[in-house]
Amino acid sequence: MSLKRSSSSFFIFLFSFFFLSSHVSSQACQKTCGQIPIKYPLGTGSGCGDPRFTRYITCDPDQQTLTLTTHTGSYPITSVDYAKQEIYVTDPSMSTCACTRPSHGFGLDWDAPFSFHDDTVFTLLDCSVDESPVFTPLSNGSGRVSLCDRQSSSICTFLYSNCRAISLINLQVSTCCVYVPLDLGPSFEMDLNKLKCSSYSGFYNLGPGQESHPENWNYGIALKYKFNVFDEYPGVCGSCERSNGACGFNTQSSSFVCNCPGGINTTSDCFFLYNSASILVPWFSSKHHSHTSTISSQIINLY
């Protein structure tokens, strides 16, 4: 081997060593947050997931808790169903069958990439029959009529009679109002101060035969999301995740990047990774085998 070739090989080795050493770090976009798997469009921090979701969903690195934040507060995310594109959150101030507490309500930002799931039902608790706008005075002044969902009035009966936490307060069923998300209006706002109600309860997926058992209801709020206007999962993201990468974006241009183990970003996928010996090797896949074998042999031949 000539001195010139030997020097070139040594230079390439040093370059590879220092370049790769600078990238030896944990993957910037994490695959989990606590017990919840993280997949597109969600992310664990800036530059991870879909940029439309970043300002609303975050992962606390210390507590490892996934949180949804809106203009009304921050709410823990209990689970995510990626197949159905559903997110389930809970409000610590929400009243349940086990505990009744005062609350400020819940609302979604008008430009958020979420909407209420059809199965989500809100029940306003302890509303003022005389002052709450959900009870409208009759034109003849003979009383007030409820603007609530009358077909679901049985939900109030079950809550007020079968829940010990509510029955102990001796609230009247007439002060309860079933308030479905469509009634929240275009701003998706539930302001309990304006509604003159002391608290609310949210639940979803009651399930057959569970309507009369509020102690078994799924308390929380179910949301749904879309990937984009056409609700199409981006193919480039699928390739990235199959190669053990995490879908993200360039924080300056918002263009797609694939975040690979070691903190390296690419514009496609992570099928090519650096091993601990600082030699470029493929992320093995039958689809890329012939191409990566050629590249690997070319790099090894440099030394």
CSV table of C-alpha atoms in Angstrom, one decimal, residues 103-294:
chain,number,residue,atom,x,y,z
A,103,SER,CA,-64.2,23.1,37.5
A,104,HIS,CA,-63.7,25.8,34.9
A,105,GLY,CA,-64.7,23.8,31.9
A,106,PHE,CA,-62.9,22.5,28.8
A,107,GLY,CA,-62.3,24.0,25.3
A,108,LEU,CA,-60.4,23.3,22.1
A,109,ASP,CA,-58.5,26.0,20.2
A,110,TRP,CA,-60.3,26.9,17.0
A,111,ASP,CA,-57.3,26.2,14.9
A,112,ALA,CA,-56.2,23.0,16.7
A,113,PRO,CA,-55.9,19.8,14.5
A,114,PHE,CA,-58.5,18.0,16.8
A,115,SER,CA,-62.2,17.7,17.1
A,116,PHE,CA,-64.5,16.0,19.6
A,117,HIS,CA,-65.2,12.4,19.0
A,118,ASP,CA,-68.8,11.6,18.3
A,119,ASP,CA,-68.9,9.4,21.4
A,120,THR,CA,-67.9,12.2,23.7
A,121,VAL,CA,-70.7,13.4,26.0
A,122,PHE,CA,-70.5,16.3,28.5
A,123,THR,CA,-72.8,16.6,31.4
A,124,LEU,CA,-73.1,20.0,33.2
A,125,LEU,CA,-73.6,19.6,36.9
A,126,ASP,CA,-75.3,21.8,39.5
A,127,CYS,CA,-76.4,24.5,37.0
A,128,SER,CA,-78.5,27.5,38.2
A,129,VAL,CA,-82.0,26.9,36.9
A,130,ASP,CA,-82.7,30.7,37.3
A,131,GLU,CA,-79.5,32.1,35.8
A,132,SER,CA,-77.9,29.5,33.5
A,133,PRO,CA,-78.4,30.1,29.7
A,134,VAL,CA,-79.0,26.4,29.2
A,135,PHE,CA,-82.4,27.0,30.7
A,136,THR,CA,-84.3,29.6,28.6
A,137,PRO,CA,-87.3,31.5,29.9
A,138,LEU,CA,-90.6,30.8,28.2
A,139,SER,CA,-92.2,33.7,26.3
A,140,ASN,CA,-95.2,33.7,28.6
A,141,GLY,CA,-93.1,33.9,31.7
A,142,SER,CA,-94.5,30.7,33.1
A,143,GLY,CA,-91.2,29.0,33.5
A,144,ARG,CA,-88.0,28.0,31.8
A,145,VAL,CA,-87.3,25.3,29.2
A,146,SER,CA,-84.0,23.3,29.0
A,147,LEU,CA,-81.8,23.5,25.9
A,148,CYS,CA,-80.1,20.3,26.9
A,149,ASP,CA,-80.4,16.9,25.2
A,150,ARG,CA,-83.7,15.7,26.4
A,151,GLN,CA,-83.3,12.2,24.9
A,152,SER,CA,-80.3,11.7,27.1
A,153,SER,CA,-81.9,13.0,30.3
A,154,SER,CA,-81.6,9.5,31.8
A,155,ILE,CA,-77.8,10.1,32.0
A,156,CYS,CA,-78.5,12.8,34.6
A,157,THR,CA,-80.8,10.5,36.5
A,158,PHE,CA,-78.1,7.8,36.7
A,159,LEU,CA,-75.4,10.2,37.7
A,160,TYR,CA,-77.4,12.0,40.4
A,161,SER,CA,-79.0,8.8,41.9
A,162,ASN,CA,-76.3,6.1,41.4
A,163,CYS,CA,-73.1,8.1,42.2
A,164,ARG,CA,-72.4,8.4,45.9
A,165,ALA,CA,-70.2,11.5,45.5
A,166,ILE,CA,-73.1,13.4,43.8
A,167,SER,CA,-76.0,12.0,45.9
A,168,LEU,CA,-74.3,13.1,49.1
A,169,ILE,CA,-74.5,16.7,48.0
A,170,ASN,CA,-78.2,16.3,47.5
A,171,LEU,CA,-78.2,18.0,44.1
A,172,GLN,CA,-81.5,18.2,42.1
A,173,VAL,CA,-81.6,16.3,38.8
A,174,SER,CA,-83.2,19.4,37.3
A,175,THR,CA,-79.8,21.2,37.7
A,176,CYS,CA,-78.1,18.7,35.4
A,177,CYS,CA,-77.7,19.2,31.7
A,178,VAL,CA,-76.4,16.8,29.0
A,179,TYR,CA,-74.3,18.9,26.8
A,180,VAL,CA,-73.0,17.2,23.6
A,181,PRO,CA,-69.9,18.7,21.8
A,182,LEU,CA,-72.0,20.0,18.9
A,183,ASP,CA,-73.7,22.4,21.4
A,184,LEU,CA,-70.4,24.0,22.2
A,185,GLY,CA,-70.5,26.1,19.1
A,186,PRO,CA,-67.8,26.9,16.5
A,187,SER,CA,-65.3,27.9,19.3
A,188,PHE,CA,-65.6,24.5,21.0
A,189,GLU,CA,-65.9,26.4,24.3
A,190,MET,CA,-67.4,25.2,27.6
A,191,ASP,CA,-67.2,28.2,30.0
A,192,LEU,CA,-68.8,27.0,33.2
A,193,ASN,CA,-68.7,30.6,34.7
A,194,LYS,CA,-70.9,31.8,31.8
A,195,LEU,CA,-73.0,28.7,31.9
A,196,LYS,CA,-73.6,29.2,35.6
A,197,CYS,CA,-72.7,25.6,36.4
A,198,SER,CA,-70.3,24.5,39.1
A,199,SER,CA,-68.8,21.5,37.4
A,200,TYR,CA,-69.0,19.1,34.5
A,201,SER,CA,-68.4,15.4,33.7
A,202,GLY,CA,-67.2,14.0,30.4
A,203,PHE,CA,-67.3,10.4,29.3
A,204,TYR,CA,-67.1,8.3,26.1
A,205,ASN,CA,-67.9,4.7,24.9
A,206,LEU,CA,-70.5,3.9,27.5
A,207,GLY,CA,-70.9,0.4,25.9
A,208,PRO,CA,-74.0,-1.7,25.7
A,209,GLY,CA,-75.6,-2.4,29.1
A,210,GLN,CA,-73.5,0.2,30.9
A,211,GLU,CA,-75.9,3.2,30.6
A,212,SER,CA,-77.3,2.7,34.1
A,213,HIS,CA,-73.9,2.1,35.7
A,214,PRO,CA,-72.0,5.4,35.9
A,215,GLU,CA,-69.4,3.9,38.1
A,216,ASN,CA,-68.2,1.9,35.0
A,217,TRP,CA,-68.2,4.8,32.5
A,218,ASN,CA,-65.0,5.9,30.8
A,219,TYR,CA,-64.6,9.3,32.3
A,220,GLY,CA,-62.5,11.7,30.1
A,221,ILE,CA,-62.6,13.3,26.7
A,222,ALA,CA,-62.2,11.5,23.4
A,223,LEU,CA,-60.8,13.5,20.5
A,224,LYS,CA,-60.1,12.6,16.9
A,225,TYR,CA,-57.6,13.9,14.5
A,226,LYS,CA,-56.7,13.9,10.8
A,227,PHE,CA,-53.3,13.7,9.1
A,228,ASN,CA,-54.2,16.4,6.6
A,229,VAL,CA,-57.1,17.8,4.6
A,230,PHE,CA,-57.4,14.5,2.8
A,231,ASP,CA,-56.6,12.4,5.9
A,232,GLU,CA,-53.8,10.6,4.1
A,233,TYR,CA,-50.9,9.1,6.0
A,234,PRO,CA,-47.6,10.4,4.4
A,235,GLY,CA,-45.8,7.6,2.7
A,236,VAL,CA,-42.4,9.0,3.5
A,237,CYS,CA,-43.2,8.9,7.2
A,238,GLY,CA,-44.1,5.2,6.9
A,239,SER,CA,-40.7,4.4,5.4
A,240,CYS,CA,-39.0,6.4,8.1
A,241,GLU,CA,-40.8,4.5,10.9
A,242,ARG,CA,-40.2,1.1,9.3
A,243,SER,CA,-36.5,1.9,9.4
A,244,ASN,CA,-36.6,2.5,13.1
A,245,GLY,CA,-36.8,6.3,12.7
A,246,ALA,CA,-39.1,8.9,14.1
A,247,CYS,CA,-41.0,11.3,11.8
A,248,GLY,CA,-40.2,14.9,12.4
A,249,PHE,CA,-39.6,18.2,10.7
A,250,ASN,CA,-37.1,21.0,10.1
A,251,THR,CA,-37.9,23.7,12.7
A,252,GLN,CA,-36.8,26.4,10.2
A,253,SER,CA,-38.6,25.2,7.0
A,254,SER,CA,-41.2,22.7,8.5
A,255,SER,CA,-40.0,20.3,5.8
A,256,PHE,CA,-40.0,16.6,6.6
A,257,VAL,CA,-37.0,14.9,8.3
A,258,CYS,CA,-36.5,11.4,9.6
A,259,ASN,CA,-34.9,11.4,13.0
A,260,CYS,CA,-32.7,8.3,13.3
A,261,PRO,CA,-31.0,6.6,16.3
A,262,GLY,CA,-27.9,8.6,17.2
A,263,GLY,CA,-29.7,11.9,16.7
A,264,ILE,CA,-29.0,12.0,12.9
A,265,ASN,CA,-31.6,13.5,10.6
A,266,THR,CA,-32.2,12.5,7.0
A,267,THR,CA,-34.7,13.5,4.4
A,268,SER,CA,-35.8,9.9,3.7
A,269,ASP,CA,-35.3,7.1,6.2
A,270,CYS,CA,-32.7,5.4,8.5
A,271,PHE,CA,-31.9,2.3,6.4
A,272,PHE,CA,-28.2,3.4,6.6
A,273,LEU,CA,-26.8,3.8,10.1
A,274,TYR,CA,-23.4,4.1,11.7
A,275,ASN,CA,-22.3,1.2,13.9
A,276,SER,CA,-20.1,1.4,17.0
A,277,ALA,CA,-17.0,0.8,14.8
A,278,SER,CA,-17.6,4.0,12.9
A,279,ILE,CA,-18.2,2.1,9.6
A,280,LEU,CA,-21.3,2.9,7.6
A,281,VAL,CA,-23.5,-0.2,7.5
A,282,PRO,CA,-27.1,-0.8,6.3
A,283,TRP,CA,-30.2,-1.1,8.4
A,284,PHE,CA,-30.8,-4.6,6.9
A,285,SER,CA,-33.9,-4.9,4.7
A,286,SER,CA,-34.4,-7.2,1.7
A,287,LYS,CA,-35.5,-4.2,-0.2
A,288,HIS,CA,-32.2,-2.4,0.3
A,289,HIS,CA,-29.8,-5.3,0.5
A,290,SER,CA,-28.2,-5.2,-2.9
A,291,HIS,CA,-27.8,-1.4,-2.8
A,292,THR,CA,-26.3,-1.3,0.7
A,293,SER,CA,-23.9,-4.1,0.1
A,294,THR,CA,-22.3,-2.2,-2.7
